[in-house]
Coordinates of N, CA, C and O in Angstrom, one line a residue:
M3 N 14.4 -28.9 -18.1 CA 14.6 -28.1 -16.8 C 15.9 -28.7 -16.1 O 15.6 -30.4 -16.0
D4 N 16.8 -28.5 -15.4 CA 17.6 -28.8 -14.6 C 16.7 -29.8 -13.5 O 16.0 -29.2 -13.0
E5 N 17.3 -31.0 -13.2 CA 16.7 -31.9 -12.4 C 16.7 -31.3 -11.1 O 16.0 -31.1 -10.3
R6 N 17.6 -30.6 -10.5 CA 17.8 -30.2 -9.1 C 17.2 -28.9 -9.1 O 16.4 -28.9 -8.1
N7 N 16.7 -28.2 -10.0 CA 15.8 -27.0 -10.1 C 14.4 -27.8 -10.0 O 13.5 -27.2 -8.8
L8 N 14.2 -28.7 -10.7 CA 12.7 -29.4 -10.6 C 12.5 -30.0 -9.3 O 11.6 -29.7 -8.5
I9 N 13.3 -30.6 -8.4 CA 13.5 -31.1 -7.1 C 13.2 -29.9 -6.1 O 12.4 -30.2 -5.3
W10 N 13.7 -28.7 -6.3 CA 13.7 -27.8 -5.6 C 12.3 -27.3 -5.6 O 11.3 -27.2 -4.6
L11 N 11.6 -27.2 -7.0 CA 10.4 -26.8 -7.3 C 9.2 -27.5 -6.6 O 8.4 -27.0 -6.1
L12 N 9.6 -28.9 -6.1 CA 8.6 -30.0 -5.9 C 8.5 -29.9 -4.7 O 8.1 -31.3 -3.8
G13 N 9.5 -29.3 -3.9 CA 9.6 -29.5 -2.3 C 8.3 -29.3 -1.6 O 7.8 -28.6 -2.1
E14 N 8.1 -29.6 -0.4 CA 7.0 -29.9 0.0 C 7.0 -28.6 1.0 O 6.0 -28.6 1.6
D15 N 7.9 -28.2 1.3 CA 8.1 -26.9 1.9 C 7.5 -25.7 1.4 O 6.9 -24.6 2.4
N16 N 7.0 -25.5 0.2 CA 6.4 -24.7 -0.2 C 5.2 -24.9 -1.3 O 5.4 -25.3 -2.3
P17 N 4.1 -25.5 -0.2 CA 3.1 -26.0 -1.3 C 2.7 -25.2 -2.6 O 2.1 -25.8 -3.7
T18 N 2.5 -23.8 -2.4 CA 2.1 -23.1 -3.7 C 2.7 -23.4 -4.6 O 2.5 -23.6 -5.9
V19 N 4.0 -23.2 -4.8 CA 5.4 -23.5 -5.6 C 5.0 -25.0 -6.3 O 5.3 -25.0 -7.5
R20 N 4.9 -25.6 -5.2 CA 4.9 -27.3 -5.6 C 3.8 -27.4 -6.5 O 3.7 -28.0 -7.5
Y21 N 2.2 -27.1 -6.3 CA 1.3 -26.9 -7.1 C 1.1 -26.3 -8.2 O 0.9 -26.9 -9.3
L22 N 2.0 -25.1 -8.3 CA 2.0 -24.4 -9.8 C 3.0 -25.1 -10.6 O 2.9 -25.1 -12.1
T23 N 4.2 -25.7 -10.3 CA 5.0 -26.6 -10.9 C 4.3 -27.9 -11.6 O 4.5 -28.1 -12.9
L24 N 3.7 -28.4 -10.7 CA 3.0 -29.6 -11.2 C 2.1 -29.2 -12.3 O 2.1 -29.9 -13.3
I25 N 1.3 -28.3 -12.3 CA 0.3 -28.3 -13.2 C 0.7 -26.9 -14.5 O 0.2 -27.2 -15.4
K26 N 1.9 -26.1 -13.8 CA 1.9 -24.9 -15.1 C 3.2 -25.6 -15.7 O 3.7 -25.3 -17.1
I27 N 4.2 -26.2 -15.1 CA 5.4 -26.7 -15.9 C 5.3 -28.1 -16.3 O 5.7 -28.4 -17.4
L28 N 4.9 -28.8 -15.6 CA 4.6 -30.5 -15.8 C 3.5 -30.9 -16.5 O 3.2 -31.9 -16.8
N29 N 2.6 -29.9 -16.4 CA 1.1 -30.0 -17.0 C 0.6 -31.1 -16.5 O -0.2 -31.6 -17.2
I30 N 0.4 -31.5 -15.3 CA 0.0 -32.6 -14.7 C -1.6 -32.2 -14.5 O -2.1 -31.2 -14.0
D31 N -2.6 -33.0 -14.8 CA -3.6 -32.4 -14.6 C -4.3 -32.3 -13.2 O -4.0 -33.1 -12.4
E32 N -5.3 -31.2 -13.2 CA -5.8 -30.6 -12.1 C -6.4 -31.8 -11.1 O -6.7 -31.7 -9.9
E33 N -7.0 -32.9 -11.7 CA -7.9 -34.1 -10.9 C -7.0 -34.9 -10.7 O -7.5 -35.9 -10.1
S34 N -5.7 -34.8 -11.0 CA -4.6 -36.0 -10.4 C -4.6 -36.1 -8.9 O -4.5 -34.9 -8.2
E35 N -4.3 -37.0 -8.0 CA -4.2 -37.1 -6.7 C -3.0 -36.2 -6.3 O -3.0 -35.5 -5.5
E36 N -2.1 -36.4 -7.2 CA -0.6 -35.4 -6.7 C -1.2 -34.1 -6.4 O -0.7 -33.3 -5.6
V37 N -1.9 -33.7 -7.5 CA -2.0 -32.2 -7.6 C -3.5 -31.6 -6.4 O -3.1 -30.7 -5.8
I38 N -4.3 -32.8 -6.5 CA -5.0 -32.4 -5.5 C -4.2 -32.2 -4.0 O -4.7 -31.6 -3.0
I39 N -3.4 -33.2 -3.7 CA -2.8 -33.3 -2.6 C -2.1 -32.0 -2.0 O -2.0 -31.0 -1.1
A40 N -1.2 -31.4 -3.3 CA -0.7 -30.2 -3.2 C -1.3 -29.2 -3.0 O -1.0 -28.3 -2.2
K41 N -2.6 -29.0 -3.7 CA -3.6 -28.1 -3.5 C -4.1 -28.1 -1.9 O -4.2 -27.0 -1.4
K42 N -4.5 -29.2 -1.3 CA -4.9 -29.1 0.0 C -3.7 -28.6 0.7 O -4.0 -28.3 1.9
A43 N -2.6 -28.8 0.3 CA -1.6 -28.4 1.3 C -1.1 -27.1 1.6 O -0.8 -26.8 2.5
I44 N -1.7 -26.1 0.6 CA -1.6 -25.0 0.7 C -2.6 -24.5 1.8 O -2.0 -23.5 2.6
M45 N -3.5 -25.1 2.1 CA -4.7 -24.6 3.2 C -4.1 -25.2 4.8 O -4.6 -24.8 5.7
T46 N -3.1 -26.1 4.5 CA -2.6 -26.7 5.7 C -1.3 -26.5 6.3 O -1.1 -26.8 7.5
T47 N -0.7 -26.2 5.4 CA 0.8 -25.9 5.8 C 1.4 -24.3 5.4 O 0.8 -24.0 4.3
S48 N 2.5 -24.0 5.9 CA 3.3 -22.8 5.5 C 2.2 -21.6 5.7 O 1.9 -21.4 6.7
L49 N 2.4 -20.7 4.8 CA 2.1 -19.4 4.9 C 0.2 -19.1 5.3 O -0.3 -18.3 6.0
V50 N -0.5 -19.7 4.7 CA -2.0 -19.6 4.4 C -2.6 -19.9 5.8 O -3.2 -19.1 6.4
P51 N -2.1 -21.0 6.5 CA -2.7 -21.3 7.9 C -2.3 -20.1 8.8 O -3.1 -19.4 9.8
K52 N -0.9 -19.5 8.8 CA -0.7 -18.8 9.7 C -1.4 -17.4 9.3 O -1.8 -16.6 10.6
I53 N -1.4 -16.9 8.0 CA -2.7 -15.9 7.9 C -3.8 -15.9 8.4 O -4.2 -15.3 8.8
L54 N -4.5 -16.9 7.9 CA -5.7 -17.3 8.4 C -6.2 -17.2 10.0 O -7.1 -16.9 10.4
S55 N -4.8 -17.7 10.6 CA -5.1 -17.5 12.0 C -5.1 -16.1 13.1 O -5.5 -16.1 14.0
K56 N -5.0 -15.0 12.0 CA -4.8 -13.8 12.6 C -6.2 -12.9 12.1 O -6.1 -11.9 12.2
Q57 N -7.1 -13.9 11.4 CA -8.2 -13.4 11.0 C -9.1 -12.8 12.0 O -9.4 -13.5 12.9
N58 N -9.8 -11.5 11.8 CA -10.7 -11.1 12.8 C -12.1 -11.9 12.6 O -12.1 -12.2 11.4
E59 N -13.1 -11.5 13.6 CA -14.4 -12.3 13.9 C -14.8 -12.1 12.5 O -15.7 -12.7 11.8
D60 N -15.0 -10.9 12.1 CA -15.8 -10.2 11.0 C -15.4 -10.5 9.5 O -15.7 -10.0 8.3
G61 N -14.1 -11.4 9.7 CA -13.5 -11.5 8.3 C -12.1 -11.0 7.7 O -11.9 -11.0 6.7
S62 N -12.2 -9.9 8.5 CA -11.1 -8.8 8.4 C -9.7 -9.2 9.0 O -9.7 -10.3 9.5
W63 N -8.9 -8.2 8.6 CA -7.6 -8.3 9.2 C -7.1 -6.9 10.1 O -7.5 -6.1 9.3
S64 N -6.3 -7.4 11.0 CA -5.8 -5.7 11.3 C -7.0 -5.1 11.9 O -7.7 -5.6 12.3
D65 N -7.0 -3.5 11.7 CA -8.2 -2.8 12.2 C -8.9 -3.1 10.9 O -8.5 -2.4 9.9
S66 N -10.3 -3.4 11.1 CA -11.3 -3.5 10.0 C -11.5 -2.4 9.0 O -11.7 -2.6 7.7
M67 N -11.6 -1.2 9.3 CA -11.7 0.1 9.0 C -10.6 0.3 8.1 O -11.0 1.5 7.4
R68 N -9.7 0.0 8.4 CA -8.3 0.4 7.5 C -7.9 -0.7 6.7 O -6.8 -0.9 6.3
F69 N -8.9 -1.2 6.1 CA -8.9 -2.4 5.4 C -7.9 -2.1 4.1 O -7.1 -3.0 3.9
Y70 N -7.6 -1.0 3.6 CA -6.7 -0.8 2.7 C -5.4 0.1 3.0 O -4.3 0.0 2.8
T71 N -5.8 1.2 3.8 CA -4.8 2.2 4.5 C -4.0 1.4 5.8 O -2.7 2.1 5.9
D72 N -4.0 0.4 6.0 CA -3.3 -0.6 7.0 C -2.3 -1.3 6.0 O -2.3 -2.4 6.1
K73 N -1.4 -0.3 5.3 CA -0.7 -0.7 4.4 C -0.1 -2.2 4.8 O 0.8 -2.7 5.8
Y74 N -0.2 -3.3 4.0 CA 0.4 -4.6 4.2 C 0.1 -5.8 5.3 O 0.7 -6.6 5.5
K75 N -0.8 -5.2 6.2 CA -1.3 -5.8 7.0 C -3.0 -5.8 7.0 O -3.4 -6.5 7.8
G76 N -3.7 -4.9 6.3 CA -5.1 -4.8 6.1 C -5.7 -6.1 5.1 O -4.9 -6.7 4.6
T77 N -6.8 -6.0 5.2 CA -7.9 -7.0 4.6 C -7.2 -7.1 3.1 O -7.3 -8.1 2.6
V78 N -7.2 -6.0 2.5 CA -7.1 -5.7 1.2 C -5.9 -6.4 0.8 O -5.6 -7.6 0.0
W79 N -4.6 -6.1 1.6 CA -3.2 -6.7 1.5 C -3.3 -8.1 1.4 O -2.7 -8.9 1.0
T80 N -4.0 -8.6 2.5 CA -4.0 -10.0 3.0 C -4.8 -11.0 1.9 O -4.2 -11.8 1.4
L81 N -6.0 -10.4 1.5 CA -6.4 -11.0 0.3 C -5.7 -11.4 -0.8 O -5.7 -12.6 -1.7
L82 N -4.9 -10.2 -1.3 CA -3.9 -10.3 -2.5 C -3.4 -11.5 -2.2 O -2.7 -12.0 -3.2
I83 N -2.5 -11.5 -0.7 CA -1.4 -12.6 -0.5 C -2.2 -13.9 -0.7 O -1.4 -14.8 -1.1
L84 N -3.5 -14.1 0.0 CA -3.9 -15.2 -0.3 C -4.4 -15.7 -1.6 O -3.9 -16.7 -2.0
A85 N -4.9 -14.9 -2.5 CA -4.9 -15.2 -3.9 C -3.7 -15.4 -4.8 O -3.6 -16.3 -5.6
E86 N -2.7 -15.0 -4.4 CA -1.2 -15.4 -5.0 C -0.9 -16.5 -4.4 O 0.0 -17.3 -5.1
L87 N -1.3 -17.0 -3.4 CA -0.7 -18.2 -2.9 C -1.5 -19.1 -3.2 O -1.6 -20.6 -3.0
H88 N -2.5 -19.0 -4.0 CA -3.7 -19.9 -4.7 C -4.5 -20.7 -3.3 O -4.7 -22.0 -3.3
A89 N -4.7 -19.9 -2.3 CA -5.7 -20.1 -1.3 C -6.9 -20.9 -1.8 O -7.4 -20.3 -2.8
D90 N -7.7 -21.5 -0.9 CA -8.8 -22.2 -1.4 C -10.0 -21.3 -1.0 O -10.3 -21.0 0.0
G91 N -10.7 -20.8 -2.2 CA -11.7 -19.8 -2.0 C -13.0 -20.3 -1.8 O -13.8 -19.6 -1.3
N92 N -13.0 -21.7 -1.6 CA -14.0 -22.3 -1.0 C -14.1 -22.2 0.6 O -15.1 -22.7 1.3
D93 N -12.9 -21.8 1.3 CA -12.8 -22.3 2.7 C -13.8 -21.2 3.2 O -13.6 -19.8 2.7
P94 N -14.3 -21.4 4.2 CA -15.4 -20.6 4.7 C -14.8 -19.1 5.3 O -15.2 -17.9 5.3
R95 N -13.6 -19.0 5.7 CA -12.8 -17.8 6.4 C -12.5 -17.2 5.3 O -12.5 -15.9 5.4
I96 N -11.9 -17.5 3.9 CA -11.5 -16.7 2.8 C -13.0 -16.2 2.2 O -12.9 -15.1 2.0
R97 N -14.0 -17.1 2.0 CA -15.3 -16.5 1.8 C -16.0 -15.0 2.6 O -16.2 -14.2 2.2
K98 N -15.5 -15.4 3.9 CA -16.0 -14.2 4.7 C -15.1 -13.3 4.5 O -15.7 -11.8 4.7
A99 N -14.0 -13.2 4.1 CA -13.2 -12.2 4.1 C -13.5 -11.2 2.8 O -13.5 -10.1 2.5
C100 N -13.5 -12.3 1.8 CA -14.1 -11.8 0.3 C -15.3 -10.9 0.6 O -15.8 -9.7 0.0
E101 N -16.4 -11.4 1.1 CA -17.6 -10.9 1.5 C -17.1 -9.5 2.4 O -18.3 -8.4 1.9
F102 N -16.4 -9.3 3.2 CA -16.2 -8.3 3.8 C -15.8 -7.1 3.0 O -16.0 -6.0 3.1
I103 N -14.7 -7.5 2.0 CA -14.3 -6.5 1.5 C -15.6 -6.0 0.4 O -15.5 -4.7 -0.1
L104 N -16.2 -7.1 -0.2 CA -17.2 -6.6 -1.1 C -18.2 -5.6 -0.3 O -18.8 -4.8 -0.8
N105 N -18.6 -5.6 1.0 CA -19.4 -5.2 1.6 C -18.9 -3.7 2.5 O -19.6 -3.0 2.3
H106 N -17.3 -3.7 2.4 CA -16.8 -2.4 2.9 C -16.0 -1.5 1.8 O -16.0 -0.4 2.5
S107 N -15.5 -2.1 0.9 CA -14.9 -1.2 0.2 C -15.6 -1.1 -1.5 O -14.9 -0.1 -1.9
Q108 N -16.3 -2.2 -1.7 CA -16.9 -1.7 -2.9 C -18.0 -0.7 -3.1 O -18.7 -0.9 -2.1
D109 N -17.9 0.6 -4.1 CA -18.8 1.4 -4.3 C -20.0 0.7 -4.9 O -20.0 0.2 -5.8
K110 N -21.2 0.8 -3.9 CA -22.4 0.2 -4.6 C -22.7 0.3 -6.2 O -23.4 -0.3 -6.6
E111 N -22.9 1.9 -6.1 CA -23.3 2.4 -7.5 C -22.5 2.2 -8.6 O -22.8 1.4 -9.6
S112 N -21.0 2.4 -8.3 CA -20.1 2.3 -10.0 C -19.4 0.9 -9.8 O -19.3 0.5 -10.9
G113 N -19.3 0.2 -8.8 CA -18.9 -1.2 -8.7 C -17.1 -0.9 -8.6 O -16.8 -1.8 -8.4
G114 N -16.5 0.3 -8.7 CA -15.1 0.1 -8.3 C -14.9 -0.2 -6.7 O -15.8 -0.1 -6.1
F115 N -13.8 -0.1 -6.6 CA -13.3 -0.2 -5.1 C -12.6 0.9 -4.3 O -11.6 1.5 -5.1
S116 N -13.0 1.3 -3.3 CA -12.8 2.4 -2.5 C -12.1 2.1 -1.4 O -12.0 1.0 -0.8
V117 N -11.0 3.2 -1.2 CA -10.0 3.0 -0.2 C -10.6 3.2 1.6 O -10.0 3.0 2.3
S118 N -11.7 3.9 1.5 CA -12.7 3.9 2.5 C -14.1 3.5 2.6 O -14.5 3.5 1.4
Y119 N -14.4 3.0 4.0 CA -15.9 2.5 4.2 C -16.8 3.8 4.2 O -16.4 4.7 5.1
S120 N -17.6 4.0 3.9 CA -19.0 5.2 3.9 C -20.1 4.6 4.7 O -20.7 3.6 4.0
T121 N -20.7 5.1 5.8 CA -21.6 4.4 6.7 C -22.7 5.2 5.8 O -24.1 4.5 5.3
K122 N -22.9 6.4 5.2 CA -23.6 7.0 4.3 C -24.0 6.2 3.1 O -25.2 6.0 2.8
F123 N -23.3 5.4 2.4 CA -23.5 4.6 1.1 C -23.2 3.3 1.5 O -23.5 2.5 0.7
N124 N -23.1 2.7 3.0 CA -23.5 1.5 3.4 C -22.4 0.5 2.7 O -22.6 -0.5 2.0
G125 N -21.0 1.1 2.0 CA -20.2 0.2 1.2 C -19.1 1.1 0.9 O -18.5 2.5 1.9
G126 N -18.4 1.1 -0.1 CA -16.9 1.9 -0.4 C -17.4 3.4 -0.7 O -18.6 3.6 -1.1
M127 N -16.9 4.2 0.0 CA -16.9 5.6 -0.3 C -16.7 5.9 -2.0 O -15.4 5.8 -2.5
P128 N -17.8 6.1 -2.5 CA -17.7 6.7 -4.2 C -16.5 7.7 -4.3 O -15.7 7.3 -5.6
S129 N -16.3 8.8 -3.8 CA -15.3 9.7 -3.8 C -13.5 9.0 -3.8 O -12.9 9.7 -4.2
Q130 N -13.7 7.8 -3.2 CA -12.3 7.4 -2.9 C -12.1 6.2 -3.9 O -11.1 5.3 -3.4
V131 N -12.8 5.9 -4.7 CA -12.6 4.6 -5.6 C -11.4 4.7 -6.6 O -11.5 6.0 -7.2
I132 N -10.3 4.0 -6.5 CA -9.1 4.2 -7.3 C -9.0 3.0 -8.2 O -9.5 1.9 -8.1
P133 N -8.4 3.3 -9.3 CA -8.5 2.1 -10.4 C -7.2 0.8 -9.6 O -7.6 -0.6 -10.2
C134 N -6.1 1.2 -8.8 CA -5.3 0.1 -8.8 C -6.1 -0.9 -7.8 O -5.6 -2.1 -7.9
L135 N -6.3 -0.1 -6.9 CA -7.4 -1.3 -5.9 C -8.5 -1.9 -6.5 O -8.5 -3.1 -6.0
T136 N -9.1 -1.2 -7.4 CA -10.1 -2.2 -8.2 C -9.6 -3.2 -8.9 O -10.2 -4.4 -8.8
G137 N -8.4 -2.9 -9.6 CA -7.8 -3.8 -10.3 C -7.1 -5.0 -9.5 O -7.3 -6.3 -9.6
N138 N -6.4 -4.8 -8.3 CA -6.2 -5.7 -7.4 C -7.0 -6.7 -6.9 O -7.2 -7.7 -6.7
L139 N -8.2 -6.0 -6.4 CA -9.1 -6.6 -6.2 C -10.2 -7.4 -6.8 O -10.4 -8.5 -6.5
V140 N -10.2 -7.1 -8.0 CA -10.9 -7.9 -9.3 C -10.0 -9.4 -9.2 O -10.5 -10.3 -9.2
F141 N -8.5 -8.8 -9.2 CA -7.8 -10.2 -9.7 C -8.0 -11.1 -8.5 O -7.9 -12.4 -8.6
A142 N -7.8 -10.7 -7.3 CA -8.1 -11.5 -6.0 C -9.3 -12.1 -5.9 O -9.4 -13.5 -5.9
L143 N -10.6 -11.7 -6.4 CA -11.5 -12.0 -6.2 C -11.9 -13.2 -7.2 O -12.7 -14.0 -6.9
I144 N -11.4 -12.9 -8.3 CA -11.5 -13.9 -9.4 C -10.8 -15.1 -9.1 O -11.1 -16.2 -9.3
R145 N -9.4 -14.8 -8.3 CA -8.7 -16.2 -8.2 C -9.4 -17.0 -7.1 O -9.3 -18.0 -7.0
L146 N -10.0 -16.4 -6.2 CA -10.7 -16.7 -5.2 C -12.0 -17.5 -5.3 O -12.6 -17.6 -4.1
G147 N -12.6 -17.7 -6.6 CA -13.7 -17.8 -6.8 C -14.8 -17.0 -7.0 O -16.3 -17.7 -7.4
Y148 N -14.7 -15.6 -7.1 CA -15.7 -14.8 -7.3 C -16.0 -14.3 -8.8 O -16.4 -13.3 -9.0
G149 N -15.3 -15.1 -9.9 CA -15.5 -14.6 -11.2 C -16.6 -14.2 -11.7 O -16.7 -13.5 -12.7
K150 N -17.8 -15.1 -11.3 CA -19.3 -14.9 -12.1 C -19.9 -14.0 -10.9 O -21.0 -13.9 -11.2
D151 N -19.3 -13.7 -9.9 CA -20.3 -12.8 -9.1 C -20.7 -11.7 -9.7 O -19.9 -10.7 -10.2
P152 N -21.9 -11.2 -9.8 CA -22.3 -10.0 -10.2 C -21.6 -9.1 -9.9 O -21.5 -7.6 -10.4
R153 N -21.3 -8.9 -8.3 CA -20.3 -7.3 -8.0 C -18.9 -7.3 -8.6 O -18.5 -6.5 -8.8
V154 N -18.3 -8.4 -9.0 CA -17.2 -8.6 -9.4 C -17.4 -8.6 -10.9 O -16.3 -7.3 -11.6
L155 N -18.6 -9.1 -11.5 CA -19.0 -8.4 -13.1 C -18.8 -6.9 -13.2 O -18.5 -6.2 -14.1
Q156 N -19.5 -6.2 -11.9 CA -19.9 -4.9 -11.8 C -18.2 -4.2 -11.9 O -18.5 -3.0 -12.5
A157 N -17.6 -4.6 -11.0 CA -16.2 -3.7 -11.0 C -15.7 -4.0 -12.4 O -14.6 -3.1 -12.6
I158 N -15.6 -5.1 -13.0 CA -14.9 -5.3 -14.4 C -15.5 -3.9 -15.3 O -14.7 -3.3 -15.9
D159 N -16.7 -4.0 -15.0 CA -17.4 -3.0 -16.0 C -17.3 -1.5 -15.6 O -17.1 -0.5 -16.2
W160 N -16.5 -1.3 -14.5 CA -16.2 -0.1 -13.8 C -15.0 0.1 -14.9 O -14.8 1.4 -15.3
F161 N -13.9 -0.5 -15.0 CA -12.8 -0.6 -15.7 C -13.1 -0.1 -17.5 O -12.6 1.2 -17.7
V162 N -14.3 -0.6 -17.6 CA -14.7 0.2 -19.3 C -15.1 1.6 -18.9 O -14.4 2.1 -20.1
R163 N -15.9 1.8 -18.0 CA -16.1 3.0 -18.1 C -15.1 4.0 -17.5 O -15.1 5.2 -18.0
Y164 N -14.1 3.7 -16.6 CA -13.3 4.8 -16.1 C -11.7 4.5 -16.2 O -11.1 5.5 -15.9
I165 N -11.4 3.3 -16.7 CA -9.7 3.1 -16.5 C -8.9 4.4 -17.8 O -9.9 4.4 -18.5
R166 N -8.0 4.6 -17.4 CA -7.4 5.8 -18.1 C -6.4 5.2 -19.1 O -5.9 4.4 -18.7
T167 N -6.5 5.9 -20.5 CA -5.7 5.2 -21.3 C -5.0 6.2 -22.2 O -4.4 6.1 -23.1
D168 N -5.1 7.6 -21.4 CA -4.4 8.6 -22.2 C -3.0 9.3 -21.3 O -2.8 10.5 -21.1
D169 N -2.3 8.4 -20.9 CA -1.0 8.8 -20.3 C -0.2 9.8 -20.9 O 0.4 10.4 -20.2
G170 N -0.2 10.0 -22.3 CA 0.5 11.1 -22.9 C 0.0 12.5 -23.0 O 0.5 13.3 -23.0
E171 N -1.1 12.4 -22.7 CA -1.8 13.4 -22.9 C -3.0 13.7 -21.5 O -3.6 12.7 -21.4
Y172 N -2.9 15.2 -21.0 CA -3.8 15.1 -19.7 C -5.4 15.5 -20.3 O -5.4 16.0 -20.9
L173 N -6.3 14.6 -19.8 CA -7.7 14.9 -19.8 C -8.2 14.7 -18.1 O -7.8 14.0 -17.7
S174 N -9.1 15.5 -18.0 CA -9.8 15.7 -16.7 C -10.3 14.2 -16.7 O -10.8 13.5 -17.6
P175 N -10.6 13.8 -15.4 CA -11.0 12.3 -15.1 C -12.9 12.5 -15.7 O -13.4 13.5 -15.5
L176 N -13.1 11.5 -16.0 CA -14.4 11.1 -16.7 C -15.6 11.0 -15.8 O -16.6 11.6 -16.3
D177 N -15.4 11.2 -14.6 CA -16.8 11.3 -13.6 C -16.2 12.4 -12.8 O -15.0 12.3 -12.1
S178 N -16.9 13.5 -12.3 CA -16.6 14.5 -11.3 C -16.0 14.0 -9.8 O -15.5 14.8 -9.4
K179 N -16.8 13.0 -9.6 CA -16.4 12.5 -8.1 C -15.2 12.1 -8.1 O -14.7 12.1 -7.2
Y180 N -14.2 11.9 -9.3 CA -13.0 11.5 -9.2 C -12.0 12.8 -9.4 O -10.5 12.4 -9.4
K181 N -12.4 13.8 -9.3 CA -11.7 14.9 -10.0 C -10.6 15.2 -8.9 O -9.2 15.6 -9.2
N182 N -10.5 15.0 -7.5 CA -9.9 15.2 -6.9 C -8.6 14.0 -6.7 O -7.5 14.4 -5.7
L183 N -8.6 13.0 -7.3 CA -7.6 12.0 -7.0 C -6.9 12.1 -8.4 O -6.8 11.3 -9.1
K184 N -6.2 13.2 -8.4 CA -5.2 13.1 -9.7 C -4.1 12.5 -9.9 O -3.8 11.9 -10.9
S185 N -3.6 11.8 -8.7 CA -2.5 11.0 -9.0 C -2.8 9.7 -9.2 O -2.4 8.9 -10.3
C186 N -4.3 9.3 -9.4 CA -4.9 8.1 -10.0 C -5.4 8.4 -11.5 O -5.3 7.5 -12.3
Y187 N -6.0 9.6 -11.7 CA -6.8 9.7 -13.0 C -6.4 10.9 -13.8 O -6.7 11.2 -14.6
G188 N -5.3 11.7 -12.9 CA -4.4 12.7 -13.8 C -3.3 12.3 -14.8 O -3.2 11.2 -15.0
K189 N -2.9 13.4 -15.4 CA -1.4 12.7 -16.2 C -0.5 12.2 -15.6 O -0.1 12.4 -14.4
H190 N -0.1 11.0 -16.2 CA 1.1 10.0 -15.8 C 2.3 10.3 -16.3 O 2.4 10.4 -17.5

């Protein structure tokens, strides 16, 4: 790699890029002091602290009940950004956000993630579970340290049961509760 590019990637102005460069390009052990310092900087400089400063008391961002529909400002989108930035999933604010999304978006029965909360089901509305949201939240929750959490494992199992692989041929949704979401479960 060109030394100028490496110098840029190791700059301290973007701690996530620095951290990833150290572990993915330079193959420096995650236990090394340099990597530990870079990882800690993610939580203290740049975007992560700015994002966390706007968090609501309940762990959400923006309008808490519009966690998905408040595009790119709601809790779902914020968690995705934090996961992409390699924020520390052990941070209490991030754990609170993960718990918020698990309690408000996840359909307790199926394990998939819903675009809206249901007081009747005390969680995600079953008929509003969609594959892209479920996939995004499984990624974010695993990246933020919830990979062995039974609720995340249930969401992964949801994929085994409901993800569509018949893009060439239309088949009706595998579960009648998803029949109205043709853009997600119908022919692509």
